[in-house]
Short mmCIF file of N, CA and C in Angstrom, two decimals:
data_model
loop_
_atom_site.label_atom_id
_atom_site.label_comp_id
_atom_site.label_asym_id
_atom_site.label_seq_id
_atom_site.Cartn_x
_atom_site.Cartn_y
_atom_site.Cartn_z
N MET S 1 81.33 121.84 121.06
CA MET S 1 81.85 120.83 120.19
C MET S 1 80.87 120.54 119.09
N ALA S 2 81.37 120.45 117.87
CA ALA S 2 80.53 120.20 116.70
C ALA S 2 80.11 118.75 116.66
N GLU S 3 78.98 118.51 116.00
CA GLU S 3 78.51 117.13 115.88
C GLU S 3 78.89 116.51 114.54
N GLN S 4 79.22 115.25 114.58
CA GLN S 4 79.56 114.50 113.37
C GLN S 4 78.30 114.20 112.58
N GLU S 5 78.35 114.37 111.31
CA GLU S 5 77.26 113.89 110.44
C GLU S 5 77.49 112.38 110.30
N LYS S 6 76.51 111.59 110.72
CA LYS S 6 76.69 110.15 110.79
C LYS S 6 76.71 109.46 109.43
N ALA S 7 76.14 110.10 108.41
CA ALA S 7 76.00 109.44 107.14
C ALA S 7 77.33 109.20 106.47
N VAL S 8 77.47 108.08 105.81
CA VAL S 8 78.61 107.84 104.93
C VAL S 8 78.15 108.15 103.55
N THR S 9 78.93 108.93 102.83
CA THR S 9 78.54 109.34 101.51
C THR S 9 79.47 108.76 100.48
N VAL S 10 79.02 108.77 99.24
CA VAL S 10 79.89 108.36 98.14
C VAL S 10 80.07 109.58 97.27
N LEU S 11 81.29 109.93 96.96
CA LEU S 11 81.59 111.05 96.12
C LEU S 11 81.56 110.61 94.66
N ALA S 12 80.99 111.44 93.82
CA ALA S 12 80.95 111.11 92.39
C ALA S 12 82.22 111.61 91.75
N GLY S 13 82.62 110.96 90.73
CA GLY S 13 83.81 111.38 89.97
C GLY S 13 84.35 110.20 89.21
N ALA S 14 85.59 110.31 88.78
CA ALA S 14 86.20 109.26 87.98
C ALA S 14 86.37 108.01 88.85
N THR S 15 86.55 108.20 90.16
CA THR S 15 86.71 107.11 91.06
C THR S 15 85.63 107.19 92.13
N GLN S 16 85.00 106.06 92.43
CA GLN S 16 84.01 106.05 93.49
C GLN S 16 84.76 105.80 94.80
N VAL S 17 84.54 106.68 95.75
CA VAL S 17 85.21 106.58 97.06
C VAL S 17 84.24 106.78 98.17
N ALA S 18 84.50 106.20 99.31
CA ALA S 18 83.65 106.37 100.49
C ALA S 18 84.21 107.49 101.33
N ALA S 19 83.30 108.25 101.97
CA ALA S 19 83.74 109.39 102.79
C ALA S 19 82.80 109.59 103.96
N GLU S 20 83.38 109.92 105.09
CA GLU S 20 82.62 110.33 106.27
C GLU S 20 82.76 111.86 106.40
N GLU S 21 81.73 112.52 106.94
CA GLU S 21 81.79 113.96 107.09
C GLU S 21 81.86 114.32 108.58
N PHE S 22 82.61 115.39 108.86
CA PHE S 22 82.80 115.89 110.24
C PHE S 22 82.75 117.42 110.21
N CYS S 23 81.95 117.96 111.08
CA CYS S 23 81.86 119.42 111.18
C CYS S 23 82.78 119.84 112.34
N VAL S 24 83.72 120.72 112.10
CA VAL S 24 84.63 121.19 113.13
C VAL S 24 84.80 122.72 113.03
N VAL S 25 85.25 123.30 114.12
CA VAL S 25 85.56 124.74 114.12
C VAL S 25 87.08 124.85 114.21
N VAL S 26 87.65 125.56 113.22
CA VAL S 26 89.10 125.79 113.20
C VAL S 26 89.32 127.20 113.79
N ASP S 27 90.13 127.28 114.82
CA ASP S 27 90.44 128.59 115.45
C ASP S 27 91.78 129.07 114.95
N TYR S 28 91.74 129.94 113.94
CA TYR S 28 92.97 130.44 113.33
C TYR S 28 93.72 131.43 114.19
N SER S 29 93.13 131.84 115.34
CA SER S 29 93.82 132.73 116.25
C SER S 29 94.83 131.94 117.11
N MET S 30 94.75 130.62 117.09
CA MET S 30 95.66 129.78 117.86
C MET S 30 96.97 129.59 117.10
N THR S 31 98.07 129.39 117.83
CA THR S 31 99.30 129.02 117.19
C THR S 31 99.29 127.54 116.86
N LEU S 32 100.20 127.12 116.06
CA LEU S 32 100.29 125.69 115.73
C LEU S 32 100.51 124.88 116.99
N ARG S 33 101.38 125.41 117.86
CA ARG S 33 101.67 124.70 119.14
C ARG S 33 100.40 124.58 119.97
N GLN S 34 99.57 125.60 120.01
CA GLN S 34 98.32 125.52 120.75
C GLN S 34 97.35 124.53 120.14
N MET S 35 97.34 124.50 118.80
CA MET S 35 96.47 123.53 118.09
C MET S 35 96.91 122.09 118.40
N ILE S 36 98.20 121.90 118.43
CA ILE S 36 98.72 120.55 118.76
C ILE S 36 98.39 120.19 120.20
N ALA S 37 98.54 121.15 121.11
CA ALA S 37 98.20 120.91 122.52
C ALA S 37 96.72 120.57 122.69
N ALA S 38 95.85 121.22 121.92
CA ALA S 38 94.41 120.95 122.00
C ALA S 38 94.07 119.51 121.64
N GLY S 39 94.91 118.87 120.84
CA GLY S 39 94.68 117.49 120.43
C GLY S 39 95.16 116.45 121.42
N HIS S 40 95.88 116.90 122.49
CA HIS S 40 96.36 116.00 123.56
C HIS S 40 97.10 114.78 123.00
N TYR S 41 98.00 115.05 122.07
CA TYR S 41 98.77 113.95 121.47
C TYR S 41 99.79 113.41 122.46
N ASN S 42 99.88 112.08 122.54
CA ASN S 42 100.85 111.42 123.40
C ASN S 42 102.20 111.33 122.72
N TRP S 43 102.21 111.54 121.44
CA TRP S 43 103.42 111.39 120.68
C TRP S 43 103.41 112.39 119.55
N GLY S 44 104.56 113.04 119.32
CA GLY S 44 104.59 114.03 118.24
C GLY S 44 106.00 114.20 117.70
N ARG S 45 106.07 114.86 116.58
CA ARG S 45 107.37 115.05 115.90
C ARG S 45 107.81 116.48 116.11
N SER S 46 109.09 116.64 116.43
CA SER S 46 109.66 117.98 116.59
C SER S 46 109.75 118.71 115.28
N ASP S 47 109.63 118.00 114.17
CA ASP S 47 109.67 118.62 112.83
C ASP S 47 108.44 119.44 112.52
N ILE S 48 107.38 119.24 113.31
CA ILE S 48 106.11 119.94 113.02
C ILE S 48 106.16 121.30 113.78
N THR S 49 106.58 122.33 113.02
CA THR S 49 106.69 123.67 113.56
C THR S 49 105.89 124.66 112.74
N GLU S 50 105.66 125.82 113.31
CA GLU S 50 104.88 126.85 112.61
C GLU S 50 105.66 127.35 111.38
N GLU S 51 106.98 127.33 111.48
CA GLU S 51 107.80 127.75 110.36
C GLU S 51 107.60 126.81 109.16
N ARG S 52 107.48 125.52 109.39
CA ARG S 52 107.35 124.53 108.35
C ARG S 52 105.89 124.33 107.92
N PHE S 53 104.96 124.55 108.86
CA PHE S 53 103.55 124.36 108.60
C PHE S 53 102.78 125.59 109.13
N PRO S 54 102.96 126.73 108.41
CA PRO S 54 102.39 127.98 108.91
C PRO S 54 100.88 128.02 108.91
N ILE S 55 100.33 128.81 109.82
CA ILE S 55 98.90 129.09 109.86
C ILE S 55 98.66 130.16 108.79
N PRO S 56 97.68 129.96 107.90
CA PRO S 56 97.46 130.98 106.83
C PRO S 56 97.18 132.36 107.43
N HIS S 57 97.90 133.37 106.95
CA HIS S 57 97.71 134.73 107.43
C HIS S 57 96.37 135.30 106.96
N SER S 58 95.84 134.76 105.89
CA SER S 58 94.57 135.25 105.35
C SER S 58 93.38 134.83 106.22
N LYS S 59 93.57 133.87 107.11
CA LYS S 59 92.51 133.38 107.96
C LYS S 59 92.56 134.11 109.31
N ARG S 60 91.39 134.45 109.85
CA ARG S 60 91.32 135.11 111.13
C ARG S 60 90.18 134.49 111.92
N GLY S 61 90.37 134.41 113.23
CA GLY S 61 89.26 133.96 114.10
C GLY S 61 88.89 132.51 113.89
N LYS S 62 87.61 132.23 114.15
CA LYS S 62 87.12 130.85 114.06
C LYS S 62 86.32 130.69 112.80
N GLU S 63 86.45 129.49 112.22
CA GLU S 63 85.73 129.16 110.99
C GLU S 63 85.18 127.71 111.10
N GLU S 64 83.90 127.55 110.88
CA GLU S 64 83.32 126.22 110.88
C GLU S 64 83.52 125.63 109.48
N VAL S 65 84.01 124.40 109.43
CA VAL S 65 84.26 123.72 108.14
C VAL S 65 83.73 122.28 108.22
N VAL S 66 83.45 121.76 107.08
CA VAL S 66 83.05 120.35 106.97
C VAL S 66 84.25 119.62 106.31
N ILE S 67 84.78 118.67 107.08
CA ILE S 67 85.91 117.89 106.59
C ILE S 67 85.41 116.49 106.27
N LYS S 68 85.76 116.02 105.10
CA LYS S 68 85.47 114.66 104.71
C LYS S 68 86.74 113.84 104.87
N LEU S 69 86.58 112.60 105.32
CA LEU S 69 87.66 111.67 105.34
C LEU S 69 87.42 110.66 104.22
N VAL S 70 88.26 110.72 103.22
CA VAL S 70 88.10 109.95 102.00
C VAL S 70 89.01 108.75 101.99
N ASN S 71 88.44 107.60 101.61
CA ASN S 71 89.24 106.39 101.44
C ASN S 71 89.01 105.88 100.03
N PHE S 72 90.07 105.74 99.29
CA PHE S 72 89.97 105.28 97.90
C PHE S 72 89.86 103.75 97.79
N GLY S 73 90.11 103.03 98.88
CA GLY S 73 90.01 101.57 98.87
C GLY S 73 91.16 100.85 98.22
N CYS S 74 92.26 101.59 97.94
CA CYS S 74 93.47 101.00 97.37
C CYS S 74 94.63 101.90 97.73
N ASP S 75 95.85 101.39 97.55
CA ASP S 75 97.03 102.22 97.75
C ASP S 75 96.92 103.40 96.74
N MET S 76 97.36 104.56 97.19
CA MET S 76 97.16 105.75 96.35
C MET S 76 98.38 106.67 96.41
N GLU S 77 98.92 107.01 95.27
CA GLU S 77 100.01 108.03 95.17
C GLU S 77 99.38 109.38 95.48
N SER S 78 100.14 110.25 96.12
CA SER S 78 99.60 111.58 96.48
C SER S 78 99.12 112.36 95.26
N ASP S 79 99.90 112.41 94.19
CA ASP S 79 99.55 113.13 93.02
C ASP S 79 98.25 112.61 92.38
N ASN S 80 98.09 111.31 92.37
CA ASN S 80 96.84 110.71 91.85
C ASN S 80 95.64 111.08 92.75
N ALA S 81 95.86 111.02 94.06
CA ALA S 81 94.77 111.41 94.97
C ALA S 81 94.38 112.86 94.77
N LEU S 82 95.36 113.75 94.64
CA LEU S 82 95.08 115.17 94.46
C LEU S 82 94.33 115.41 93.14
N CYS S 83 94.73 114.70 92.11
CA CYS S 83 94.07 114.84 90.82
C CYS S 83 92.60 114.42 90.90
N GLU S 84 92.35 113.27 91.54
CA GLU S 84 90.97 112.77 91.70
C GLU S 84 90.12 113.72 92.54
N LEU S 85 90.72 114.22 93.63
CA LEU S 85 89.97 115.15 94.51
C LEU S 85 89.63 116.43 93.77
N ASP S 86 90.58 116.93 92.94
CA ASP S 86 90.32 118.14 92.17
C ASP S 86 89.15 117.93 91.19
N LYS S 87 89.14 116.77 90.54
CA LYS S 87 88.04 116.45 89.61
C LYS S 87 86.69 116.47 90.31
N MET S 88 86.68 116.06 91.57
CA MET S 88 85.45 115.99 92.36
C MET S 88 85.09 117.29 93.06
N GLY S 89 85.92 118.32 92.90
CA GLY S 89 85.63 119.59 93.52
C GLY S 89 86.04 119.73 94.96
N PHE S 90 87.08 119.01 95.34
CA PHE S 90 87.59 119.03 96.72
C PHE S 90 89.06 119.49 96.71
N ARG S 91 89.48 119.96 97.87
CA ARG S 91 90.91 120.27 98.08
C ARG S 91 91.37 119.54 99.32
N PRO S 92 92.69 119.26 99.45
CA PRO S 92 93.18 118.59 100.63
C PRO S 92 93.19 119.54 101.83
N ALA S 93 92.94 118.98 102.99
CA ALA S 93 92.98 119.75 104.22
C ALA S 93 94.40 120.26 104.51
N LYS S 94 94.48 121.38 105.21
CA LYS S 94 95.74 121.91 105.66
C LYS S 94 95.93 121.55 107.15
N SER S 95 97.12 121.77 107.66
CA SER S 95 97.37 121.35 109.03
C SER S 95 96.42 121.92 110.08
N PRO S 96 95.99 123.19 110.04
CA PRO S 96 95.04 123.66 111.08
C PRO S 96 93.75 122.91 111.04
N GLU S 97 93.27 122.55 109.84
CA GLU S 97 92.01 121.81 109.72
C GLU S 97 92.18 120.37 110.23
N LEU S 98 93.30 119.76 109.92
CA LEU S 98 93.58 118.42 110.42
C LEU S 98 93.65 118.39 111.94
N LEU S 99 94.32 119.39 112.51
CA LEU S 99 94.49 119.48 113.96
C LEU S 99 93.15 119.73 114.65
N ALA S 100 92.31 120.55 114.06
CA ALA S 100 90.97 120.79 114.62
C ALA S 100 90.17 119.51 114.61
N LEU S 101 90.25 118.73 113.55
CA LEU S 101 89.58 117.44 113.46
C LEU S 101 90.07 116.50 114.55
N GLY S 102 91.38 116.44 114.72
CA GLY S 102 91.98 115.56 115.75
C GLY S 102 91.57 115.94 117.14
N ALA S 103 91.43 117.26 117.38
CA ALA S 103 91.04 117.71 118.73
C ALA S 103 89.60 117.36 119.07
N VAL S 104 88.71 117.43 118.07
CA VAL S 104 87.29 117.19 118.30
C VAL S 104 86.93 115.71 118.20
N TYR S 105 87.61 115.01 117.32
CA TYR S 105 87.32 113.55 117.08
C TYR S 105 88.58 112.72 117.26
N PRO S 106 89.14 112.68 118.45
CA PRO S 106 90.42 111.97 118.66
C PRO S 106 90.33 110.48 118.39
N GLU S 107 89.15 109.91 118.51
CA GLU S 107 89.04 108.44 118.30
C GLU S 107 89.25 108.04 116.85
N LYS S 108 89.05 108.96 115.92
CA LYS S 108 89.16 108.62 114.49
C LYS S 108 90.57 108.16 114.13
N GLN S 109 91.57 108.85 114.66
CA GLN S 109 92.93 108.48 114.30
C GLN S 109 93.34 107.17 114.92
N LEU S 110 92.59 106.65 115.88
CA LEU S 110 92.84 105.33 116.41
C LEU S 110 92.30 104.24 115.50
N GLU S 111 91.33 104.63 114.64
CA GLU S 111 90.74 103.69 113.69
C GLU S 111 91.58 103.57 112.43
N PHE S 112 92.16 104.69 112.00
CA PHE S 112 92.98 104.69 110.75
C PHE S 112 93.76 106.00 110.71
N PRO S 113 94.90 105.97 110.02
CA PRO S 113 95.70 107.21 109.89
C PRO S 113 94.99 108.21 108.94
N ILE S 114 95.13 109.51 109.25
CA ILE S 114 94.50 110.57 108.48
C ILE S 114 95.57 111.56 108.06
N VAL S 115 95.63 111.85 106.77
CA VAL S 115 96.68 112.74 106.26
C VAL S 115 96.08 114.02 105.67
N ALA S 116 96.83 115.12 105.78
CA ALA S 116 96.46 116.43 105.22
C ALA S 116 97.47 116.79 104.15
N LEU S 117 97.12 116.50 102.89
CA LEU S 117 98.04 116.79 101.78
C LEU S 117 98.08 118.26 101.39
N GLY S 118 97.31 119.11 102.07
CA GLY S 118 97.30 120.55 101.78
C GLY S 118 98.45 121.30 102.43
N SER S 119 99.17 120.63 103.34
CA SER S 119 100.34 121.23 103.99
C SER S 119 101.52 120.31 103.78
N VAL S 120 102.47 120.78 103.01
CA VAL S 120 103.61 119.93 102.65
C VAL S 120 104.92 120.70 102.95
N TRP S 121 105.86 119.99 103.52
CA TRP S 121 107.18 120.54 103.86
C TRP S 121 108.25 119.62 103.25
N ARG S 122 109.30 120.20 102.75
CA ARG S 122 110.42 119.44 102.17
C ARG S 122 111.51 119.33 103.26
N ASP S 123 111.85 118.09 103.65
CA ASP S 123 112.85 117.92 104.70
C ASP S 123 114.27 118.14 104.17
N SER S 124 115.27 118.00 105.05
CA SER S 124 116.64 118.28 104.69
C SER S 124 117.21 117.32 103.60
N GLU S 125 116.55 116.19 103.42
CA GLU S 125 116.94 115.24 102.36
C GLU S 125 116.15 115.45 101.07
N GLY S 126 115.29 116.48 101.05
CA GLY S 126 114.54 116.81 99.87
C GLY S 126 113.23 116.03 99.74
N ARG S 127 112.86 115.26 100.73
CA ARG S 127 111.61 114.49 100.70
C ARG S 127 110.44 115.35 101.14
N ARG S 128 109.34 115.26 100.41
CA ARG S 128 108.15 115.99 100.80
C ARG S 128 107.41 115.25 101.90
N ARG S 129 107.02 115.98 102.94
CA ARG S 129 106.34 115.38 104.10
C ARG S 129 105.04 116.14 104.38
N ALA S 130 104.02 115.42 104.78
CA ALA S 130 102.70 116.00 105.13
C ALA S 130 102.31 115.52 106.53
N PRO S 131 101.61 116.37 107.27
CA PRO S 131 101.16 115.95 108.61
C PRO S 131 100.08 114.86 108.52
N ARG S 132 100.17 113.98 109.49
CA ARG S 132 99.17 112.90 109.60
C ARG S 132 98.89 112.62 111.06
N LEU S 133 97.67 112.21 111.32
CA LEU S 133 97.25 111.75 112.63
C LEU S 133 97.18 110.26 112.57
N SER S 134 97.70 109.59 113.60
CA SER S 134 97.66 108.13 113.60
C SER S 134 97.81 107.67 115.03
N LYS S 135 98.03 106.40 115.20
CA LYS S 135 98.28 105.88 116.54
C LYS S 135 99.58 105.11 116.56
N VAL S 136 100.22 105.16 117.74
CA VAL S 136 101.39 104.35 118.03
C VAL S 136 100.99 103.54 119.26
N ASN S 137 100.86 102.23 119.06
CA ASN S 137 100.19 101.37 120.05
C ASN S 137 98.82 101.95 120.27
N SER S 138 98.46 102.41 121.45
CA SER S 138 97.14 103.01 121.65
C SER S 138 97.24 104.53 121.86
N TYR S 139 98.39 105.12 121.54
CA TYR S 139 98.61 106.53 121.74
C TYR S 139 98.25 107.36 120.50
N HIS S 140 97.77 108.54 120.75
CA HIS S 140 97.49 109.50 119.68
C HIS S 140 98.81 110.11 119.24
N GLU S 141 99.05 110.13 117.94
CA GLU S 141 100.28 110.67 117.38
C GLU S 141 99.98 111.73 116.35
N ILE S 142 100.74 112.80 116.36
CA ILE S 142 100.80 113.71 115.21
C ILE S 142 102.20 113.49 114.59
N GLY S 143 102.19 113.07 113.35
CA GLY S 143 103.45 112.75 112.73
C GLY S 143 103.50 113.25 111.29
N LEU S 144 104.50 112.82 110.56
CA LEU S 144 104.67 113.18 109.16
C LEU S 144 104.74 111.96 108.28
N GLY S 145 104.08 112.04 107.15
CA GLY S 145 104.13 110.93 106.19
C GLY S 145 104.85 111.41 104.95
N PHE S 146 105.35 110.45 104.18
CA PHE S 146 106.10 110.78 102.93
C PHE S 146 105.13 110.97 101.79
N VAL S 147 105.10 112.16 101.24
CA VAL S 147 104.20 112.50 100.16
C VAL S 147 104.59 111.79 98.84
N ASP S 148 105.87 111.51 98.67
CA ASP S 148 106.32 110.90 97.43
C ASP S 148 106.21 109.39 97.40
N SER S 149 105.67 108.80 98.45
CA SER S 149 105.42 107.37 98.49
C SER S 149 103.92 107.14 98.41
N ALA S 150 103.51 105.94 98.05
CA ALA S 150 102.08 105.62 98.00
C ALA S 150 101.56 105.49 99.45
N TRP S 151 100.36 105.99 99.67
CA TRP S 151 99.67 105.84 100.91
C TRP S 151 98.96 104.48 100.90
N ASP S 152 99.10 103.72 101.95
CA ASP S 152 98.45 102.41 102.01
C ASP S 152 96.94 102.55 101.94
N TRP S 153 96.28 101.50 101.52
CA TRP S 153 94.82 101.51 101.25
C TRP S 153 93.99 101.95 102.46
N PHE S 154 94.49 101.78 103.69
CA PHE S 154 93.69 102.10 104.85
C PHE S 154 93.77 103.56 105.27
N TYR S 155 94.64 104.34 104.65
CA TYR S 155 94.72 105.80 104.96
C TYR S 155 93.46 106.51 104.57
N ARG S 156 93.17 107.59 105.30
CA ARG S 156 92.07 108.51 104.93
C ARG S 156 92.71 109.86 104.63
N PHE S 157 92.21 110.49 103.58
CA PHE S 157 92.64 111.81 103.19
C PHE S 157 91.61 112.79 103.72
N ALA S 158 92.06 113.78 104.49
CA ALA S 158 91.17 114.86 104.98
C ALA S 158 90.99 115.85 103.86
N ILE S 159 89.74 116.14 103.47
CA ILE S 159 89.47 117.03 102.36
C ILE S 159 88.34 117.98 102.67
N LEU S 160 88.27 119.09 101.91
CA LEU S 160 87.16 120.04 102.03
C LEU S 160 86.69 120.42 100.64
N ARG S 161 85.45 120.79 100.55
CA ARG S 161 84.86 121.25 99.27
C ARG S 161 85.57 122.55 98.92
N THR S 162 85.88 122.72 97.59
CA THR S 162 86.50 123.97 97.15
C THR S 162 85.47 125.07 96.94
#
């Protein structure tokens, strides 16, 4: 199990934001179903499938990554968050990275919801949805959030350096 870097950092850019860093190993040889099982979620959405949130074919084996959880301190539209992250040299996490984070640090999603804007699926009504880790009562949940709505101020965006 990887160790969390305890320091809270401030990212430079157009917007000052707080971020925590976490070192995790993403095992790209696992299926999405196996990644979800590794997180021991008490609640999940049947919409989260490998067809809708595929594992990148370009990735093989295990890869250690540093994921930052960014909080802008205000409600944030997805497109605005992506623009700010790009300016700062970051990209949004994809579903395998989010699931690896949830498996290693399950307590984080009990503190605040965490979204991965790097994996987006359009539902049958045409709404864009992204995976998120959160809690339902005291249960761990893997769910979907609406990309076209503003994310409340308490959400964290999972990001990686580009």
